[in-house]
């Protein structure tokens, strides 16, 4: 389409919606408040896509309420709010069409919900900064991040990038849609719904200025959603990063989580994204019970990569923790083994096999013709006499 095509018309094109549906259909999301499952939506797919396309292009599209689902993990409850399948398709189409424009505003310090990045890359980057000599750390966490994003400031952040009110209104509609509860509809006063496809994109975009403020003056920020570390060369710089983070978040209507935010160092140890760094080593916070899975940072690596080996926490790094004991893998090279007798043994085995094969191939003994029975010989004698007669 031409560059001047209205944004909602671009969004509502049927090919975009079919592409979005293929992504939604690949998931395992539960039905929304309308009770329509992925399977049920697919039974009338063409009609559903055509209707959604018309509503988006005409500007009559309105998101439906969310369905609440409470998940329990490690003794903690977490609420997810799911859109209907129709709204998931619309949100995924927005991500496909306009997501790249928002993603371009992201810095290299942001690793969550972005193509080609992830938690493993975030941890590897922390290793890289450590190897460059940034040994002091401010470890931070944004308190109740997804639930506390102010809607008015989110609107301003989106308008600064998208520059189109219809698109911004659409995004805010998804962020402010009510949730169906046992007591009726509950309207949020802040935040973005966890469980909606659009929420990670909106949340990441909201922290773009926070990233710029911390990743400067020789410090290095690594952020994954609301978890982040600022790596510094001096302890004073780490404390300065803490003050800077508090000020930046305050301006965004957010705050640090005091239970998960602290200044530390690689020498004393700190945790980030499920991995505890201790010196040039580390260990997994909650090891998997599966023998088939190994944490990427615990796996052996070549000499060209960073050498991170699992160790047992000790000293300051283990204070106040209930981590199970782990045995340290020795970093000492294995001792040279004695020369092997394998070639001689292999040769002897080969000769033995050849000998056995030769025995089997010997020519068999000649078989003697079977002796005729007396009865048979007598019968032949009688026949001979009759012929003579």
Coordinates of C-alpha atoms in Angstrom, one line a residue:
X1 CA 0.0 0.0 0.0
X2 CA 1.0 3.6 -0.5
X3 CA 2.9 5.5 2.3
X4 CA -0.2 7.7 2.8
X5 CA -2.5 4.8 3.6
X6 CA -4.4 5.5 6.9
X7 CA -2.8 3.4 9.7
X8 CA -6.0 1.5 10.6
X9 CA -6.5 0.6 7.0
X10 CA -3.0 -0.9 6.9
X11 CA -3.7 -2.7 10.1
X12 CA -7.0 -4.1 8.9
X13 CA -5.8 -5.6 5.7
X14 CA -6.9 -9.3 5.6
X15 CA -3.4 -10.7 4.8
X16 CA -2.1 -9.0 8.0
X17 CA -4.9 -10.5 10.0
X18 CA -4.4 -14.0 8.5
X19 CA -0.7 -13.8 9.4
X20 CA -1.6 -12.7 12.9
X21 CA -4.1 -15.5 13.2
X22 CA -1.4 -18.1 12.3
X23 CA 0.7 -16.8 15.3
X24 CA -2.3 -16.8 17.6
X25 CA -3.4 -20.3 16.5
X26 CA 0.1 -21.7 17.3
X27 CA -0.4 -20.8 21.0
X28 CA -2.4 -22.6 23.7
X29 CA -4.4 -19.7 25.0
X30 CA -7.7 -20.3 26.8
X31 CA -10.9 -18.8 25.5
X32 CA -11.8 -15.3 26.4
X33 CA -15.0 -14.0 28.1
X34 CA -17.0 -14.9 25.0
X35 CA -16.1 -18.6 25.4
X36 CA -14.8 -18.8 21.8
X37 CA -11.8 -21.2 21.7
X38 CA -9.1 -21.2 19.0
X39 CA -10.8 -24.3 17.5
X40 CA -14.2 -22.6 17.4
X41 CA -12.8 -19.4 15.9
X42 CA -11.1 -21.4 13.2
X43 CA -14.3 -23.1 12.1
X44 CA -15.6 -19.7 10.8
X45 CA -12.2 -18.2 10.1
X46 CA -12.9 -16.4 6.9
X47 CA -16.0 -14.8 8.2
X48 CA -14.3 -13.8 11.5
X49 CA -11.3 -12.3 9.7
X50 CA -13.5 -10.4 7.2
X51 CA -15.6 -9.0 10.1
X52 CA -12.6 -7.9 12.1
X53 CA -11.0 -6.3 9.1
X54 CA -14.1 -4.3 8.4
X55 CA -14.4 -3.1 12.0
X56 CA -10.7 -2.0 12.1
X57 CA -10.8 -0.1 8.8
X58 CA -14.1 1.6 9.6
X59 CA -12.9 2.5 13.1
X60 CA -15.8 0.7 14.8
X61 CA -13.6 -1.9 16.5
X62 CA -13.9 -2.1 20.3
X63 CA -12.0 -4.6 22.5
X64 CA -14.0 -7.0 24.6
X65 CA -13.5 -7.4 28.4
X66 CA -10.7 -9.6 29.7
X67 CA -10.9 -13.0 31.4
X68 CA -9.1 -13.3 34.7
X69 CA -7.0 -16.4 35.5
X70 CA -4.9 -16.8 38.7
X71 CA -1.8 -18.9 38.4
X72 CA 0.0 -20.3 41.5
X73 CA 3.7 -21.0 41.3
X74 CA 6.2 -21.5 44.2
X75 CA 3.5 -20.6 46.7
X76 CA 2.8 -17.2 45.0
X77 CA -0.3 -16.1 43.1
X78 CA -0.1 -14.2 39.9
X79 CA -3.1 -12.9 37.9
X80 CA -3.2 -13.1 34.1
X81 CA -5.9 -11.4 32.1
X82 CA -6.6 -12.9 28.7
X83 CA -8.3 -11.1 25.7
X84 CA -10.7 -12.9 23.4
X85 CA -9.3 -14.7 20.4
X86 CA -10.6 -11.9 18.2
X87 CA -8.7 -9.3 20.2
X88 CA -5.6 -11.4 20.3
X89 CA -5.6 -11.5 16.5
X90 CA -6.0 -7.7 16.3
X91 CA -3.2 -7.1 18.8
X92 CA -0.8 -9.5 17.0
X93 CA -1.5 -7.7 13.7
X94 CA -0.6 -4.4 15.4
X95 CA 2.7 -6.0 16.6
X96 CA 3.5 -7.3 13.2
X97 CA 2.7 -4.0 11.4
X98 CA 3.7 -1.3 13.9
X99 CA 5.9 -3.2 16.3
X100 CA 9.1 -2.6 14.4
X101 CA 8.5 1.2 14.7
X102 CA 8.4 0.9 18.5
X103 CA 11.2 -1.5 18.6
X104 CA 13.5 0.9 16.8
X105 CA 13.2 3.1 19.9
X106 CA 14.7 0.4 22.1
X107 CA 18.4 0.4 23.1
X108 CA 20.7 -2.5 22.8
X109 CA 20.4 -2.8 26.6
X110 CA 16.9 -4.2 26.4
X111 CA 16.7 -8.0 26.0
X112 CA 13.1 -9.0 26.7
X113 CA 10.4 -9.6 24.1
X114 CA 12.6 -8.7 21.2
X115 CA 13.5 -10.7 18.1
X116 CA 17.1 -12.1 18.3
X117 CA 17.4 -11.4 22.0
X118 CA 16.5 -13.2 25.2
X119 CA 17.5 -14.0 28.8
X120 CA 20.5 -16.1 27.7
X121 CA 21.8 -13.2 25.7
X122 CA 21.3 -10.9 28.7
X123 CA 23.3 -13.2 30.9
X124 CA 26.1 -13.5 28.3
X125 CA 26.2 -9.7 28.1
X126 CA 26.7 -9.5 31.9
X127 CA 29.6 -11.9 31.5
X128 CA 31.1 -9.8 28.8
X129 CA 30.9 -6.6 31.0
X130 CA 32.5 -8.6 33.8
X131 CA 35.4 -9.7 31.6
X132 CA 35.9 -6.0 30.6
X133 CA 36.5 -5.1 34.3
X134 CA 33.1 -3.9 35.4
X135 CA 33.1 -5.7 38.6
X136 CA 30.6 -3.7 40.7
X137 CA 26.9 -4.0 40.3
X138 CA 23.6 -2.3 41.1
X139 CA 20.9 -5.0 40.9
X140 CA 17.4 -3.5 40.4
X141 CA 13.8 -4.6 40.1
X142 CA 10.8 -2.4 39.3
X143 CA 8.0 -3.0 41.8
X144 CA 4.8 -4.3 40.3
X145 CA 5.9 -2.9 36.9
X146 CA 3.1 -4.2 34.6
X147 CA 0.4 -3.2 37.1
X148 CA 1.6 0.4 37.8
X149 CA 2.4 1.9 34.4
X150 CA 0.4 5.3 34.4
X151 CA -1.9 5.4 31.4
X152 CA -1.5 9.1 30.7
X153 CA 2.3 8.8 30.6
X154 CA 2.0 5.7 28.4
X155 CA -0.2 7.7 26.0
X156 CA 2.5 10.4 25.8
X157 CA 5.2 7.9 25.2
X158 CA 3.3 6.2 22.4
X159 CA 2.3 9.5 20.8
X160 CA 5.9 10.6 20.7
X161 CA 6.7 7.6 18.5
X162 CA 3.6 6.7 16.6
X163 CA 2.4 10.2 15.9
X164 CA -1.1 9.0 15.2
X165 CA -4.0 9.4 17.6
X166 CA -6.0 6.5 16.2
X167 CA -3.2 4.0 16.8
X168 CA -2.5 5.4 20.3
X169 CA -6.2 5.2 21.2
X170 CA -6.3 1.7 20.0
X171 CA -3.3 0.7 22.3
X172 CA -4.8 2.6 25.2
X173 CA -8.1 0.8 24.6
X174 CA -6.3 -2.6 25.0
X175 CA -4.5 -1.3 28.1
X176 CA -7.6 0.0 29.9
X177 CA -10.2 -2.6 28.9
X178 CA -12.0 -3.9 32.0
X179 CA -11.8 -7.4 33.4
X180 CA -14.8 -9.6 34.0
X181 CA -14.9 -10.6 37.7
X182 CA -17.4 -12.3 40.0
X183 CA -18.6 -8.9 41.0
X184 CA -18.9 -7.5 37.5
X185 CA -16.5 -5.5 35.4
X186 CA -13.4 -4.1 37.0
X187 CA -11.8 -1.1 35.3
X188 CA -8.0 -0.6 35.8
X189 CA -6.6 2.7 36.8
X190 CA -3.1 1.9 35.7
X191 CA -1.0 -0.8 34.2
X192 CA -1.2 -3.1 31.2
X193 CA -2.8 -6.6 31.4
X194 CA -0.4 -9.5 31.8
X195 CA -1.5 -12.2 29.4
X196 CA -2.3 -9.8 26.5
X197 CA 0.0 -10.1 23.4
X198 CA 0.4 -6.3 23.2
X199 CA 1.5 -5.7 26.8
X200 CA 5.2 -6.6 26.5
X201 CA 5.6 -4.3 23.6
X202 CA 3.9 -1.4 25.4
X203 CA 5.9 -2.0 28.7
X204 CA 9.2 -2.2 26.9
X205 CA 8.5 1.1 25.1
X206 CA 7.5 2.8 28.3
X207 CA 11.0 2.2 29.8
X208 CA 13.0 3.5 26.8
X209 CA 14.0 6.7 28.5
X210 CA 14.8 4.8 31.6
X211 CA 17.3 2.8 29.6
X212 CA 18.9 6.0 28.2
X213 CA 19.3 7.6 31.6
X214 CA 21.2 4.6 33.1
X215 CA 23.3 3.4 30.2
X216 CA 25.7 6.2 30.2
X217 CA 28.9 7.7 31.7
X218 CA 30.9 4.4 31.4
X219 CA 28.2 2.3 33.1
X220 CA 26.5 -0.6 31.3
X221 CA 22.9 -1.5 31.7
X222 CA 21.4 -4.9 31.0
X223 CA 17.6 -5.0 31.3
X224 CA 15.2 -7.8 30.9
X225 CA 11.6 -6.4 31.3
X226 CA 11.5 -5.1 34.9
X227 CA 14.7 -6.9 36.0
X228 CA 18.0 -5.1 35.4
X229 CA 21.6 -4.7 36.5
X230 CA 24.0 -1.7 36.0
X231 CA 27.6 -2.8 35.9
X232 CA 30.3 -0.3 37.0
X233 CA 34.0 -0.2 37.5
X234 CA 33.9 1.4 41.0
X235 CA 31.6 0.8 44.1
X236 CA 30.7 4.5 44.2
X237 CA 29.4 4.3 40.6
X238 CA 27.1 1.4 41.6
X239 CA 25.6 3.5 44.4
X240 CA 25.2 6.4 42.0
X241 CA 23.4 4.1 39.6
X242 CA 21.0 3.2 42.4
X243 CA 20.2 6.9 43.0
X244 CA 19.8 7.4 39.2
X245 CA 17.4 4.5 38.9
X246 CA 15.3 5.7 41.8
X247 CA 15.0 9.2 40.2
X248 CA 14.3 8.0 36.7
X249 CA 11.6 5.6 37.9
X250 CA 10.0 8.3 40.1
X251 CA 9.6 10.4 37.0
X252 CA 7.8 7.5 35.3
X253 CA 5.4 7.0 38.2
X254 CA 7.3 3.8 39.2
X255 CA 9.6 2.7 42.0
X256 CA 12.2 0.1 42.9
X257 CA 11.4 -3.1 44.7
X258 CA 13.5 -2.8 47.9
X259 CA 13.4 -6.5 48.5
X260 CA 15.2 -7.2 45.2
X261 CA 17.3 -4.1 44.7
X262 CA 20.8 -3.8 46.1
X263 CA 24.4 -2.9 45.4
X264 CA 26.9 -5.8 45.2
X265 CA 29.8 -7.0 43.2
X266 CA 31.0 -10.2 41.4
X267 CA 33.2 -10.8 44.5
X268 CA 30.3 -10.8 46.8
X269 CA 27.8 -12.3 44.3
X270 CA 24.4 -11.3 43.0
X271 CA 21.4 -13.0 41.3
X272 CA 20.0 -12.1 37.9
X273 CA 17.4 -14.0 35.8
X274 CA 17.8 -17.2 37.7
X275 CA 21.6 -17.3 37.8
X276 CA 23.8 -16.3 40.7
X277 CA 27.1 -14.7 39.7
X278 CA 30.0 -15.3 42.0
X279 CA 33.4 -14.1 40.9
X280 CA 34.1 -15.7 37.5
X281 CA 31.7 -18.5 38.3
X282 CA 28.1 -19.0 39.3
X283 CA 25.3 -21.4 39.8
X284 CA 21.6 -21.8 39.0
X285 CA 19.2 -20.6 41.7
X286 CA 16.6 -23.3 41.1
X287 CA 18.2 -26.3 39.3
X288 CA 15.9 -28.2 37.0
X289 CA 15.0 -31.8 37.9
X290 CA 15.3 -32.8 34.3
X291 CA 18.5 -34.6 33.5
X292 CA 18.0 -33.6 29.8
X293 CA 18.4 -29.9 30.5
X294 CA 21.5 -27.9 31.4
X295 CA 21.5 -24.2 32.1
X296 CA 23.3 -22.5 29.2
X297 CA 25.8 -20.8 31.6
X298 CA 26.6 -24.1 33.3
X299 CA 27.3 -25.9 30.0
X300 CA 31.0 -26.3 29.0
X301 CA 32.3 -23.8 26.6
X302 CA 35.3 -23.4 24.3
X303 CA 38.3 -21.4 25.5
X304 CA 37.3 -18.6 23.2
X305 CA 34.1 -18.1 25.2
X306 CA 33.7 -16.9 28.8
X307 CA 34.5 -19.7 31.3
X308 CA 31.6 -20.0 33.7
X309 CA 31.4 -23.1 35.8
X310 CA 28.8 -24.0 38.5
X311 CA 30.2 -23.6 42.0
X312 CA 28.8 -24.0 45.5
X313 CA 27.8 -20.7 47.0
X314 CA 29.9 -19.7 49.9
X315 CA 30.7 -16.6 52.1
X316 CA 28.8 -13.5 51.4
X317 CA 27.1 -14.9 48.3
X318 CA 25.5 -17.7 50.3
X319 CA 24.4 -15.5 53.3
X320 CA 20.7 -15.7 54.0
X321 CA 20.1 -18.3 51.3
X322 CA 18.8 -21.8 51.4
X323 CA 20.5 -23.0 48.3
X324 CA 21.2 -26.8 48.1
X325 CA 24.8 -27.8 48.2
X326 CA 26.4 -28.1 44.8
X327 CA 29.7 -29.7 44.1
X328 CA 32.2 -27.5 42.3
X329 CA 33.5 -28.8 39.0
X330 CA 37.2 -28.8 39.0
X331 CA 38.9 -26.3 36.6
X332 CA 42.1 -28.2 36.7
X333 CA 43.0 -29.9 33.4
X334 CA 42.7 -33.7 33.5
X335 CA 45.9 -35.6 34.1
X336 CA 47.6 -37.2 31.1
X337 CA 46.6 -40.9 30.8
X338 CA 49.0 -43.8 30.3
X339 CA 49.7 -45.0 26.8
X340 CA 46.8 -47.2 25.7
X341 CA 47.3 -50.9 24.6
X342 CA 44.2 -50.5 22.4
X343 CA 46.1 -50.9 19.1
X344 CA 47.7 -54.2 20.2
X345 CA 44.4 -55.6 21.6
X346 CA 42.6 -54.6 18.4
X347 CA 45.2 -56.4 16.3
X348 CA 45.0 -59.6 18.4
X349 CA 41.2 -59.5 18.2
X350 CA 41.4 -59.1 14.4
X351 CA 43.8 -62.1 14.1
X352 CA 41.5 -64.3 16.2
X353 CA 38.5 -63.4 14.1
X354 CA 40.4 -64.2 10.9
X355 CA 41.4 -67.7 12.4
X356 CA 37.9 -68.6 13.3
X357 CA 36.7 -67.5 9.9
X358 CA 39.3 -69.7 8.2
X359 CA 38.2 -72.8 10.2
X360 CA 34.7 -72.3 9.2
X361 CA 35.7 -72.1 5.5
X362 CA 37.6 -75.5 5.4
X363 CA 36.3 -77.9 2.8
X364 CA 33.8 -80.3 4.2
X365 CA 34.6 -84.1 4.4
X366 CA 33.3 -86.3 1.6
X367 CA 30.1 -88.0 2.5
X368 CA 29.9 -91.7 2.0
X369 CA 27.0 -93.1 0.1
X370 CA 24.4 -94.5 2.5
X371 CA 24.4 -98.3 2.8
X372 CA 21.5 -100.1 1.3
X373 CA 19.4 -102.2 3.6
X374 CA 19.3 -106.0 3.2
X375 CA 15.7 -105.8 2.2
X376 CA 16.5 -103.4 -0.6
X377 CA 19.3 -105.6 -1.9
X378 CA 17.0 -108.7 -1.9
X379 CA 14.4 -106.9 -3.9
X380 CA 16.9 -105.9 -6.6
X381 CA 18.2 -109.5 -6.8
X382 CA 14.6 -110.9 -7.4
X383 CA 14.0 -108.3 -10.1
X384 CA 17.3 -109.3 -11.8
X385 CA 16.4 -113.0 -11.8
X386 CA 13.0 -112.4 -13.4
X387 CA 14.5 -110.4 -16.2
X388 CA 17.0 -113.3 -16.9
X389 CA 14.2 -115.8 -17.0

